[in-house]
Coordinates of C-alpha atoms in Angstrom, one line a residue:
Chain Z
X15 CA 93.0 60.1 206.8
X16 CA 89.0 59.9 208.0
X17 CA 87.7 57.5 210.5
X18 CA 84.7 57.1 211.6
X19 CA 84.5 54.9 214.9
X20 CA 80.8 53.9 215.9
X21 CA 79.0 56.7 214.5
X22 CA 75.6 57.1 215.1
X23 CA 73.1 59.6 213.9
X24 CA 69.0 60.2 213.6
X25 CA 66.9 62.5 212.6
X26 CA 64.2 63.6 214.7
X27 CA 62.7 60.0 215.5
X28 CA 64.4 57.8 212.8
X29 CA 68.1 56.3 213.2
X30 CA 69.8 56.7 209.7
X31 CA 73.7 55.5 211.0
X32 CA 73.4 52.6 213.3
X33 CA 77.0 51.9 214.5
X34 CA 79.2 52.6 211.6
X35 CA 83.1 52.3 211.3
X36 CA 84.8 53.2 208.3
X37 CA 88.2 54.1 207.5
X38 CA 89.6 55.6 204.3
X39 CA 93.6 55.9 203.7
X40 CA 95.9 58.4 201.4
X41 CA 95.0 57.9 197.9
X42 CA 92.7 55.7 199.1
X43 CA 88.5 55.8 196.9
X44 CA 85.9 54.3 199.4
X45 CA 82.9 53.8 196.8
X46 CA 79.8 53.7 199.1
X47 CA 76.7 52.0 198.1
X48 CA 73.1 51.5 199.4
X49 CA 69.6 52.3 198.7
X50 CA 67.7 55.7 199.0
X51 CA 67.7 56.6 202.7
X52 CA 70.7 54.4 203.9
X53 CA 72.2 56.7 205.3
X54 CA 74.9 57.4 202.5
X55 CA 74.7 61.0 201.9
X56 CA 74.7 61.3 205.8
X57 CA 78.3 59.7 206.2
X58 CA 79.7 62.3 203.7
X59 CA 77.7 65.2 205.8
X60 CA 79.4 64.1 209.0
X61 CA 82.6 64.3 208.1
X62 CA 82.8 67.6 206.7
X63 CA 81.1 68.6 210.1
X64 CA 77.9 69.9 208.3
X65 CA 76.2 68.0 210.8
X66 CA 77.1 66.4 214.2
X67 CA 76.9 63.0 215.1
X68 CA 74.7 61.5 217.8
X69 CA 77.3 59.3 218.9
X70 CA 80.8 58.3 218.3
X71 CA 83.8 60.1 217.1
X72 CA 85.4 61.2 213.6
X73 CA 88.8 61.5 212.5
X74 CA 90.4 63.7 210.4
X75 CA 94.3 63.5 210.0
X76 CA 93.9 61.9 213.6
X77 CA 92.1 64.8 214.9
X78 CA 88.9 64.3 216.6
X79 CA 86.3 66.4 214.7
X80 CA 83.8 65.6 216.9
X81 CA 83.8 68.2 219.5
X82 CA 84.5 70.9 217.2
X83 CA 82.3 74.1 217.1
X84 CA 81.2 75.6 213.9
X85 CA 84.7 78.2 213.5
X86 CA 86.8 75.5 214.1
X87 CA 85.4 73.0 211.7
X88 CA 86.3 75.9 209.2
X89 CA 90.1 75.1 209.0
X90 CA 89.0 71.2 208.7
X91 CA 86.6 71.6 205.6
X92 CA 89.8 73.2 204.2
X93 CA 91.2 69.9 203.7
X94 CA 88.2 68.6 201.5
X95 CA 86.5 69.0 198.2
X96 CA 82.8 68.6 198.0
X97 CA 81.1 67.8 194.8
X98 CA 76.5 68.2 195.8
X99 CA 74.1 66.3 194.5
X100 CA 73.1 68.3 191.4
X101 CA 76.1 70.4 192.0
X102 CA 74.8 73.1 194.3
X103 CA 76.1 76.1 192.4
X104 CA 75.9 79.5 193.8
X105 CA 73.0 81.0 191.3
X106 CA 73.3 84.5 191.4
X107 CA 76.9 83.7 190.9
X108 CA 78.6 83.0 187.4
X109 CA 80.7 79.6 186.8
X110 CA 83.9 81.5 187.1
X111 CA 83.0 83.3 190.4
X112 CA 81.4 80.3 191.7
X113 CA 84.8 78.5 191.3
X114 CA 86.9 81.5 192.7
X115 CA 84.7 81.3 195.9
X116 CA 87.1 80.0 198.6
X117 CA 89.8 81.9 197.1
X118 CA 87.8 85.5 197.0
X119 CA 86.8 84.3 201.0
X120 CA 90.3 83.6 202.1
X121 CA 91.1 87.4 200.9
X122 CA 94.9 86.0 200.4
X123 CA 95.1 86.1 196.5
X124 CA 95.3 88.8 193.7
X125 CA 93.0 88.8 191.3
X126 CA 95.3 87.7 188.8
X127 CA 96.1 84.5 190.9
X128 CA 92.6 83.8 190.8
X129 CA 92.2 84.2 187.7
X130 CA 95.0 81.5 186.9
X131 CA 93.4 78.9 189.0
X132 CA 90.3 79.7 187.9
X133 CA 90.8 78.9 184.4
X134 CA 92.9 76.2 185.4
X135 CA 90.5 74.5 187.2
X136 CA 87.9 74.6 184.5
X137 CA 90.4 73.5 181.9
X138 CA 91.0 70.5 184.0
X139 CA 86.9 70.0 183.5
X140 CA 87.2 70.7 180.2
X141 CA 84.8 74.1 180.3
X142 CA 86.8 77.0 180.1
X143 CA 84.5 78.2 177.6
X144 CA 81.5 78.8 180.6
X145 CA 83.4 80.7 182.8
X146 CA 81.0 83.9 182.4
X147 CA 78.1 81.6 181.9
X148 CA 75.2 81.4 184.7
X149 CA 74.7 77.8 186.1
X150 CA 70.7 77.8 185.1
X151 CA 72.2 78.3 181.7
X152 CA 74.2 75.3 181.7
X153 CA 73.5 71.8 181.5
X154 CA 73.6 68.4 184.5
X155 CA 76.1 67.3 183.7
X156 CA 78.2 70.6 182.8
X157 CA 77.1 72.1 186.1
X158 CA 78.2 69.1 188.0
X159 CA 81.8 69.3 186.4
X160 CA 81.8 72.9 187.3
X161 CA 81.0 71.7 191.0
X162 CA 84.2 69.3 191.0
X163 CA 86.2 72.1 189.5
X164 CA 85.1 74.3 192.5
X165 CA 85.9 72.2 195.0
X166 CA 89.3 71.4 193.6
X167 CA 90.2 75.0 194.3
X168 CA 92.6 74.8 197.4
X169 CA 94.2 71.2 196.2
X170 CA 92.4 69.3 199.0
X171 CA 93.7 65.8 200.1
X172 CA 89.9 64.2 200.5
X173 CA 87.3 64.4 197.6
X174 CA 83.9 63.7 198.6
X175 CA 81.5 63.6 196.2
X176 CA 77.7 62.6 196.6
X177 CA 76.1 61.3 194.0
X178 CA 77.9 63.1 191.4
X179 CA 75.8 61.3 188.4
X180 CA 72.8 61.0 189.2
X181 CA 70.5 61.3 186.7
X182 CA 73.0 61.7 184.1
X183 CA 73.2 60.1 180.9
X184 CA 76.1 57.4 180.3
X185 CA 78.5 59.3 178.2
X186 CA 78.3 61.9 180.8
X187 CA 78.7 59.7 183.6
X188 CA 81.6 58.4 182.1
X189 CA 83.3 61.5 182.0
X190 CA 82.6 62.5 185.6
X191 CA 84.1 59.1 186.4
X192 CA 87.0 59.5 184.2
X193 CA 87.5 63.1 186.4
X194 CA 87.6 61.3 189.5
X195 CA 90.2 58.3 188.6
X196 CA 92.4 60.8 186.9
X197 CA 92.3 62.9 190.5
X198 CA 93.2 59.3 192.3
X199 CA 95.6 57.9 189.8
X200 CA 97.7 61.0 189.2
X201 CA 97.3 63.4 192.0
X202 CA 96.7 61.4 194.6
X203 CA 93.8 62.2 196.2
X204 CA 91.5 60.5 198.5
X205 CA 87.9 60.2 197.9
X206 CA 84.7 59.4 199.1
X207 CA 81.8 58.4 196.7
X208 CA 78.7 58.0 197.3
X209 CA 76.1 57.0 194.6
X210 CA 73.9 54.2 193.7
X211 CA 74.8 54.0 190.0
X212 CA 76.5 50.7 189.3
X213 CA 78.1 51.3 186.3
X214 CA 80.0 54.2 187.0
X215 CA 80.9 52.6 190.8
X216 CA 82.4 49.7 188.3
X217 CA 84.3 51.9 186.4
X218 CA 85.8 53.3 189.2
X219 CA 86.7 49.6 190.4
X220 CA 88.0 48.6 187.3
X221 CA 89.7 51.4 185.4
X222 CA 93.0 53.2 186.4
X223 CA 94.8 56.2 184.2
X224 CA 98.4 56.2 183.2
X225 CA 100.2 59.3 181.4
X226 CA 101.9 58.0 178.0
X227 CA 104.7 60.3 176.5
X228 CA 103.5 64.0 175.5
X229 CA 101.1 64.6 178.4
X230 CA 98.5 62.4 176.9
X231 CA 96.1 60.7 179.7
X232 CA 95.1 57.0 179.2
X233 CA 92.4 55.1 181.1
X234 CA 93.3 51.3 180.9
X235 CA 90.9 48.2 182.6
X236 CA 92.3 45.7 185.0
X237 CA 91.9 43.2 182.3
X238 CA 92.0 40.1 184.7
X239 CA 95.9 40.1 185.5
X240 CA 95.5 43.6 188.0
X241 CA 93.5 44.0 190.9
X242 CA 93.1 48.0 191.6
X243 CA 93.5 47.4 195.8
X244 CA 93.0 51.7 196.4
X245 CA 89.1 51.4 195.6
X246 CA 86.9 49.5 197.9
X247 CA 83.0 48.9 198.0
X248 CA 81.3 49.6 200.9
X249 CA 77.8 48.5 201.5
X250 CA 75.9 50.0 204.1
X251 CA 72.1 48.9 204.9
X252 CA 69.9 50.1 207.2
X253 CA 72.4 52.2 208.9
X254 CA 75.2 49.4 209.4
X255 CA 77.6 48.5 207.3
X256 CA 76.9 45.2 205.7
X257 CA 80.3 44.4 203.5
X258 CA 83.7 46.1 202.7
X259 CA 85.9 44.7 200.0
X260 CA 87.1 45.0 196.6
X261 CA 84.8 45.0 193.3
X262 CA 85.3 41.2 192.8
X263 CA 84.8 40.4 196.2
X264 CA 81.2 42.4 196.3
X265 CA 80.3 40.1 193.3
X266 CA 81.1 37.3 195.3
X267 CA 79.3 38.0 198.4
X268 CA 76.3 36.0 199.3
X269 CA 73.9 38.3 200.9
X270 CA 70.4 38.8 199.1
X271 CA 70.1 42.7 199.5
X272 CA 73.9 43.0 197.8
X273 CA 72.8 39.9 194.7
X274 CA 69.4 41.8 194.2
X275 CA 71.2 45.4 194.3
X276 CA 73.7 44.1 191.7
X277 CA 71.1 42.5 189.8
Chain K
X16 CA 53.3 68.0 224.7
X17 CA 54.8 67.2 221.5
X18 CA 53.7 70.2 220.4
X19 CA 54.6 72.9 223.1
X20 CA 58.1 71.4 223.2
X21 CA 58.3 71.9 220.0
X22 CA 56.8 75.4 220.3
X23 CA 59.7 76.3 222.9
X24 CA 62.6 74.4 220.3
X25 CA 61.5 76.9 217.8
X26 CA 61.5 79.7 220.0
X27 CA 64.9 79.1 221.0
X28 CA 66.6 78.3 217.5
X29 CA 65.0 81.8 216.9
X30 CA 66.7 83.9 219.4
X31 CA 70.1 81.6 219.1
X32 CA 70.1 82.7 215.4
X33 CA 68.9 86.5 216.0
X34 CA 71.7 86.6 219.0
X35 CA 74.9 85.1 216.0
X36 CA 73.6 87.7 213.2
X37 CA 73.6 90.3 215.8
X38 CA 77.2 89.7 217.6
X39 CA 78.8 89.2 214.0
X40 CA 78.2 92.8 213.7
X41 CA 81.3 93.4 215.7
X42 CA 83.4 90.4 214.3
X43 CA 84.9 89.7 211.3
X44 CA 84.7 89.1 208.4
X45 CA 81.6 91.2 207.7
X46 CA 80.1 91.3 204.1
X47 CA 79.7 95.1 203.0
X48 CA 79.4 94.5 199.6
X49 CA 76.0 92.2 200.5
X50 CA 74.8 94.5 203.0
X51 CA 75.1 97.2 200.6
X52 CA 72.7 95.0 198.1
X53 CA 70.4 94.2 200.7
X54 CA 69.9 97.8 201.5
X55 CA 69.4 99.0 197.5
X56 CA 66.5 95.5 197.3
X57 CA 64.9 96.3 200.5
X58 CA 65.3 100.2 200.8
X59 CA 65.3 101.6 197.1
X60 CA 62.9 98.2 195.4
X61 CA 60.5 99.4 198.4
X62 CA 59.9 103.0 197.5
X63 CA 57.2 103.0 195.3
X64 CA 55.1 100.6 197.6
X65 CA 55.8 102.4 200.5
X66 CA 54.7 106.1 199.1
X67 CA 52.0 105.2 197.3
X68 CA 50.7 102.9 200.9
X69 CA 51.6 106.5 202.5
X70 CA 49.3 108.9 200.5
X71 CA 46.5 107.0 200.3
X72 CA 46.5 105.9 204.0
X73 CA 46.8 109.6 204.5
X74 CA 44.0 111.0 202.2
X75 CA 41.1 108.2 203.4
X76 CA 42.5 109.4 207.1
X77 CA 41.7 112.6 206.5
X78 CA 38.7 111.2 204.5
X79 CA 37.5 109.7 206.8
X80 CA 38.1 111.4 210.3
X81 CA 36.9 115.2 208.8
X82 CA 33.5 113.2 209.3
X83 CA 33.2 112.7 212.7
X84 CA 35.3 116.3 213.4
X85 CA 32.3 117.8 211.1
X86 CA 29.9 116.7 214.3
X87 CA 32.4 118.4 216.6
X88 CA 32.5 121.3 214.6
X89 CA 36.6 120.9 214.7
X90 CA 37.1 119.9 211.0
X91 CA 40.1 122.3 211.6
X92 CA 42.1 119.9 213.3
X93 CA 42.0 117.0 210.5
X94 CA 45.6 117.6 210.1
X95 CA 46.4 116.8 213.9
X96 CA 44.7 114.0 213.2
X97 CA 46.3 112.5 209.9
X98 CA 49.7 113.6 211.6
X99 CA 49.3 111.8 215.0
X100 CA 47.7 108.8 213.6
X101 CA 50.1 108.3 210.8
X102 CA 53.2 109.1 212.5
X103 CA 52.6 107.3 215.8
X104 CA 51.0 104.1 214.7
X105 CA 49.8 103.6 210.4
X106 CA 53.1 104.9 208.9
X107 CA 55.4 102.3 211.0
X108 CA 53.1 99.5 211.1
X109 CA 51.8 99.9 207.3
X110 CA 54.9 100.2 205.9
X111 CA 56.7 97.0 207.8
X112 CA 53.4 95.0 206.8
X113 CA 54.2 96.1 202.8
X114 CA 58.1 95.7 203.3
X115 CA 57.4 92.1 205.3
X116 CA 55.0 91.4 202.3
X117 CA 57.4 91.8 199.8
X118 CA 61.0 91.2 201.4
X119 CA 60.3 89.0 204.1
X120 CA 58.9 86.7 201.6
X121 CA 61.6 87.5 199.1
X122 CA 64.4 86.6 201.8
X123 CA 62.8 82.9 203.0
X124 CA 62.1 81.9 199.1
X125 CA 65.6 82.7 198.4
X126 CA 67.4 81.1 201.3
X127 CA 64.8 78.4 201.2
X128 CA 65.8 77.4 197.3
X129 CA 69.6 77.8 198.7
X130 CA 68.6 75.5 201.4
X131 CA 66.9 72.6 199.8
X132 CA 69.4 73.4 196.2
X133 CA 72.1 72.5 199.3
X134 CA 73.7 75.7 198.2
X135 CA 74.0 76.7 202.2
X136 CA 76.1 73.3 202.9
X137 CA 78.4 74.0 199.9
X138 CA 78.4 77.8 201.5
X139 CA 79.7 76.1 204.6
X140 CA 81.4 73.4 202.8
X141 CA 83.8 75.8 201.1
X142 CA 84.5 77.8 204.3
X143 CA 81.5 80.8 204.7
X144 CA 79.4 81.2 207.8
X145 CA 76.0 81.3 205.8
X146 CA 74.9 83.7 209.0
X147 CA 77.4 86.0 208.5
X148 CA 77.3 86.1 204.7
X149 CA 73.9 86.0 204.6
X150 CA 71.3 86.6 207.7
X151 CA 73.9 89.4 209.2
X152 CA 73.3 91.7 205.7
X153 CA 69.6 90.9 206.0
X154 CA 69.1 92.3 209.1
X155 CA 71.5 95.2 208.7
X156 CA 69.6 96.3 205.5
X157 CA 66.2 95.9 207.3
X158 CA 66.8 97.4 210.4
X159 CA 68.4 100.6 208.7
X160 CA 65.9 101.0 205.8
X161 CA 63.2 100.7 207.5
X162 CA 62.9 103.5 210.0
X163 CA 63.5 105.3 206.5
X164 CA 61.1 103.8 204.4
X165 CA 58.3 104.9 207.3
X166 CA 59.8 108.6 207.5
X167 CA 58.6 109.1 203.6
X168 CA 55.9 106.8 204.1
X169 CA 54.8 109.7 206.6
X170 CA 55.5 112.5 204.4
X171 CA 53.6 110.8 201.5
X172 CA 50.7 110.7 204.1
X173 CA 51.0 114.5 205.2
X174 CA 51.0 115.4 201.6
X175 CA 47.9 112.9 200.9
X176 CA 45.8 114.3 203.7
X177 CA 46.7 117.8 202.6
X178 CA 45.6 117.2 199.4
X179 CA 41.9 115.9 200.7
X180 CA 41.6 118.4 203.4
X181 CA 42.7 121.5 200.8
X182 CA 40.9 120.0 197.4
X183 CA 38.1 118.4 199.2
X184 CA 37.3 119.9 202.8
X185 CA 38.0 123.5 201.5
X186 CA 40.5 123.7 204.4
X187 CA 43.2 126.2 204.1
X188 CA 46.6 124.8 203.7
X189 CA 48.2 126.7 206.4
X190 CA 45.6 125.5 208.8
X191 CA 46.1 122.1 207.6
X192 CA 50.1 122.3 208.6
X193 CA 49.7 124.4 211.7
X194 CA 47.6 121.6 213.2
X195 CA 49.8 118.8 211.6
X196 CA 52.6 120.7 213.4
X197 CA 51.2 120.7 216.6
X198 CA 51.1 116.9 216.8
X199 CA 54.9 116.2 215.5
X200 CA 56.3 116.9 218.6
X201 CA 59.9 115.3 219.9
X202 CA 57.8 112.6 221.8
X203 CA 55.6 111.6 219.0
X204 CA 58.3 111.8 216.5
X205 CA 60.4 109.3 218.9
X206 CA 57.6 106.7 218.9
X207 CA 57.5 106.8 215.3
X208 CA 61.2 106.2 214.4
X209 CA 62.0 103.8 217.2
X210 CA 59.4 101.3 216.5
X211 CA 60.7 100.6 212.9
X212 CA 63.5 99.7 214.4
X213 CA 62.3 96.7 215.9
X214 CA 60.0 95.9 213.0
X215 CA 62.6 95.9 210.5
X216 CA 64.8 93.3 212.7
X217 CA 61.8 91.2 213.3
X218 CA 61.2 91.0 209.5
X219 CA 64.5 90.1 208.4
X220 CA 65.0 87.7 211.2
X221 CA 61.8 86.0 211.0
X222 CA 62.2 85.6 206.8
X223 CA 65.7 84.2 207.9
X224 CA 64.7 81.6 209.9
X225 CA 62.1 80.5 208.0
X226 CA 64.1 80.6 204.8
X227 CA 66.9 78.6 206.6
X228 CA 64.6 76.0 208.5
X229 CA 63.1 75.1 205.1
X230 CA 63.0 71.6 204.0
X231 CA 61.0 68.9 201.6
X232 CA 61.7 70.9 198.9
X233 CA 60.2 72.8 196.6
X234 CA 56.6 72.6 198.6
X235 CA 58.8 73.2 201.2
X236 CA 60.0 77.0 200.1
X237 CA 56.6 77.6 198.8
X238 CA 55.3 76.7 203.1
X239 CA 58.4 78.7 204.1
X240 CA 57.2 81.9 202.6
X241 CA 54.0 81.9 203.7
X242 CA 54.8 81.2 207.5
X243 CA 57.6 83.9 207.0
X244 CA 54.7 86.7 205.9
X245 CA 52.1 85.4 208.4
X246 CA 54.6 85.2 211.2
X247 CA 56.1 89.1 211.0
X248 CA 53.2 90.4 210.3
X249 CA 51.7 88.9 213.0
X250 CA 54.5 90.1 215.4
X251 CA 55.0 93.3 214.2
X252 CA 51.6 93.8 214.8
X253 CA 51.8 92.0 218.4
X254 CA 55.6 94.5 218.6
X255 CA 53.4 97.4 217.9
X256 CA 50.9 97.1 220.8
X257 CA 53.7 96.3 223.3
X258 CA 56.5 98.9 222.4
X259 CA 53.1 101.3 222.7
X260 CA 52.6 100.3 225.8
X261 CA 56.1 100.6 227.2
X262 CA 56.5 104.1 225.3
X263 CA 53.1 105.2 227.3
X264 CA 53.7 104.0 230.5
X265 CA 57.6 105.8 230.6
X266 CA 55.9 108.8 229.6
X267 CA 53.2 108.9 231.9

C-alpha cells in the first residue's frame, strides 16, 4: 500500500534519509526503530506529503505521490490516520470537536452523523466521558488516545503513528499498544510506527487480539509455537536502513548499534 | 552570500504566501465563521487602545503645536493642525503600530505554538489548507478593521485637541472645528483611509509568516513574536513614507 523507492531528504545542510526503500502491505505493522534524529519521524512526514522528498519516489495504492501539489495530496491524506507526537490536539477546540474535525471540513454529514461517530470513536478509546473536555485539561496519555480516536475518523486503511508513547508511563503505554493491535488484528488496518520505546515495539511483535464469544476482546502472546509475520522491525541508522525482519530475527542480528540499542 | 541569499529566500516565501492568502479569497472553501472571530479580536479587542492612543495623540498635538502658532500669532489654526497631522499621517501609522503591537504579536505566538505543538501538520494531515483556514481570516480581519480602527482613532484625536484648545488655549469651539474642517478635505481624507489598508495587510501577513516559519520550540515562538512586532512596525513605517510619496507626486 506505501513504497518508498530511494528516498532521500535533508534539511538545510544535513541529509536525514540517505537512500531508503521500504514497503508496507494490507494489514501489514512496519515498527520503525532508531535513535533521536534518524530520520524516523521524517519517513512518516513523507508519506503523508507534509513534506517533499529530495529524491526518489513514494507510493500510495501505486500512485506516485511524489509529484503531487499541495490540493492534490488532499484526497491522498484521506487514506491515512495520523496519531503526533504528544497528540497535537487542536487547543481552542474541545475533544469532541477536535475529533469531528475532518467530518465538520468535508461539509457531507449532519450533525447527528457526527455526533454518532464522534462518540463512537471515543468509546473505541475508552473516553467518552471527555468529549466536552479541553485537551490542556486532560492528561498524556488521555490526549494521545483522543489523537488516535481523531484520526480514526474516516476509517482509513494506513495508521501512522509517531511516537505515540513517548514519555508515557507503562500501564499507559500498554493501552496505547493494546489500541493499535486491536486496529491490526480485527479491522485490518495497516500501520506505521515509529518510536524508540522497546517494550511497547515488543508488545506489538509479540501480542495479537482475538474476539471470544459475547464481544469480549482478548490479547494473547505468541508463546513460542506462533510467529506474528504482519509486524516487522525496521532499523534505520543514519538515514539508511540497516535491518528489516521479524522481532526474533532483530534479536538475532549481529550489528553493535542494533545489540547496544536492545540492550 | 549566505546571508543575502537567504535575505532574497525570505523575501520570496513572503510574497508566495501573501499571493495564496490573497487568491483564496475568491476560492473555496473560505472560513467565515474564523474571519468573523478574527474581526471581533482584532477590531472590537482593539478599541480601547486605539481611542485612548487617539485622544492623547490629539491633545499633546494641539499641546504642543499652539506653541509655535503663539509666535505666529495664528493660535487659531491649532485645529488645522491636529486635523491634517492626525488624519494624514499619526492616526494611520499610530494606530497600525498599537494594532501590530498587540495582534501581530498575538497572531505569530499563536500559529507559532500550533507550529512547533505540530497542530499545523495535523491541520494538513486531516485535510485543511492551514492558509486558508488560518492566514486568509487574518488578513481579511486586518485589512478591514483597520482602516476603521484609524477612522475613530481620528475622531478620538479631534475630540482630544478640542478639548486642549477649548479648556486650555481658551479657543472657541467653533473656531476650533472651522479650521479642523478646512483640512479634512476629499484628498486628505483619501490618504488617510487608503494607507490603513496596506498597513493592516502588512501586519497580518507579516505575524503570519513569522508565526508559521517558527521552529526550535518554545524559544522559538518567543523569537517569532518579536521579529513579527519589529518587522511590521518597521514596514509600516517604511509603507508610510512610500505610499506618501506616491499620493504627493499623483497629486502634484
Amino acid at each position: 500500500m506505501i513504497k518508498l523507492a530511494e528516498v532521500t531528504k535533508s534539511y538545510w545542510d544535513q541529509q536525514v534519509l540517505k537512500g531508503v526503500n521500504l514497503e508496507v502491505g494490507r494489514a501489514e505493522t512496519k515498527i520503525i526503530l532508531g535513535g533521536s534524529g534518524s530520520g524516523k519521524s521524517t519517513i512518516i512526514k513523507l508519506v503523508l506529503g507534509l513534506e517533499k522528498p529530495d529524491s526518489g519516489h513514494i507510493f500510495v495504492d501505486g500512485e506516485d505521490i511524489t509529484p503531487f501539489r499541495e490540493h492534490e495530496l488532499m484526497h491522498v491524506r484521506r487514506k491515512f490516520g495520523m496519531v503526533f507526537q504528544e497528540g497535537a490536539l487542536f487547543d481552542s477546540l474541545t475533544v469532541g470537536e477536535n475529533v469531528a474535525y475532518k467530518m465538520r471540513e468535508e461539509k457531507l454529514f449532519s450533525e447527528e452523523e457526527v455526533d454518532a461517530v464522534v462518540r463512537r470513536m471515543l468509546g473505541f478509546v475508552d473516553l467518552e466521558d471527555a468529549i466536552d473536555k479541553m485537551p490542556a485539561e486532560l492528561s498524556g496519555g488521555m490526549r494521545r488516545r483522543v489523537a488516535i480516536a481523531r484520526a480514526l475518523v474516516g476509517n482509513p486503511k494506513i495508521m501512522l503513528y509517531d511516537e505515540p508513547t513517548a514519555g508515557l508511563d507503562p500501564i499507559t503505554s500498554r493501552t496505547i499498544s493494546e489500541l493499535v493491535i486491536k486496529l491490526r488484528d480485527l479491522e485490518g488496518v495497516s500501520s506505521v510506527f515509529v518510536t524508540h520505546d522497546l517494550r511497547t515495539a515488543f508488545t506489538l511483535a509479540s501480542q495479537f487480539a482475538v474476539v471470544r464469544g459475547g464481544g469480549d476482546v482478548e490479547f494473547m502472546g505468541e508463546d513460542g509455537k506462533l510467529c506474528l509475520i504482519n509486524t516487522r522491525f525496521v532499523m534505520l541508522q543514519d538515514g539508511k536502513i540497516l535491518f528489516e525482519g521479524t522481532d526474533e530475527e532483530l534479536r538475532n542480528f549481529s550489528s553493535s548499534y542494533v545489540q547496544e540499542f536492545l540492550a | 552570500m549566505n546571508f543575502i541569499y537567504l535575505a532574497i529566500y525570505e523575501v520570496q516565501e513572503f510574497f508566495l504566501l501573501s499571493l495564496r492568502a490573497f487568491t483564496n479569497i475568491f476560492r473555496k472553501p473560505r472560513y467565515l465563521q474564523d474571519t468573523l472571530l478574527q474581526m471581533d479580536t482584532i477590531g472590537v479587542g482593539s478599541l480601547l487602545i486605539v481611542i485612548l492612543t487617539g485622544f492623547f495623540t490629539g491633545a499633546v498635538l494641539a499641546l504642543q503645536s499652539a506653541k509655535s502658532l503663539k509666535s505666529f500669532g495664528a493660535v487659531g489654526l491649532t485645529g488645522q493642525l491636529v486635523a491634517l497631522s492626525l488624519i494624514k499621517e499619526l492616526g494611520p501609522v499610530l494606530t497600525a503600530l498599537m494594532v501590530a503591537g498587540r495582534n501581530g504579536s498575538g497572531i505569530a505566538s499563536e500559529l507559532g505554538s500550533m507550529v512547533v505543538t505540530e497542530q499545523i501538520s495535523a491541520m494538513r494531515a486531516l485535510g485543511t489548507d492551514p492558509t486558508r483556514k488560518l492566514v486568509t481570516p487574518r488578513m481579511v480581519a486586518a485589512t478591514t478593521m483597520l482602516p476603521l480602527l484609524t477612522v475613530l482613532s481620528d475622531l478620538c484625536g479631534l475630540l482630544g485637541g478640542w478639548m486642549v484648545s477649548f479648556y486650555k488655549l481658551r479657543l472657541s469651539t467653533s473656531l476650533y472645528w472651522s479650521a479642523a474642517m478646512k483640512a479634512i478635505d476629499y484628498n486628505n481624507l483619501l490618504e488617510g483611509i487608503s494607507k490603513p489598508f496596506i498597513f493592516g495587510f502588512i501586519i497580518a501577513m507579516v505575524g503570519c509568516y513569522c508565526g508559521l516559519r517558527t521552529h526550535g520550540g518554545t524559544q522559538g515562538v518567543g523569537r517569532s513574536t518579536t521579529q513579527a512586532v519589529v518587522f511590521s512596525s518597521i514596514l509600516v513605517i517604511a509603507a508610510d513614507f512610500f505610499v506618501s510619496k506616491i499620493i504627493l507626486d499623483l497629486r502634484y
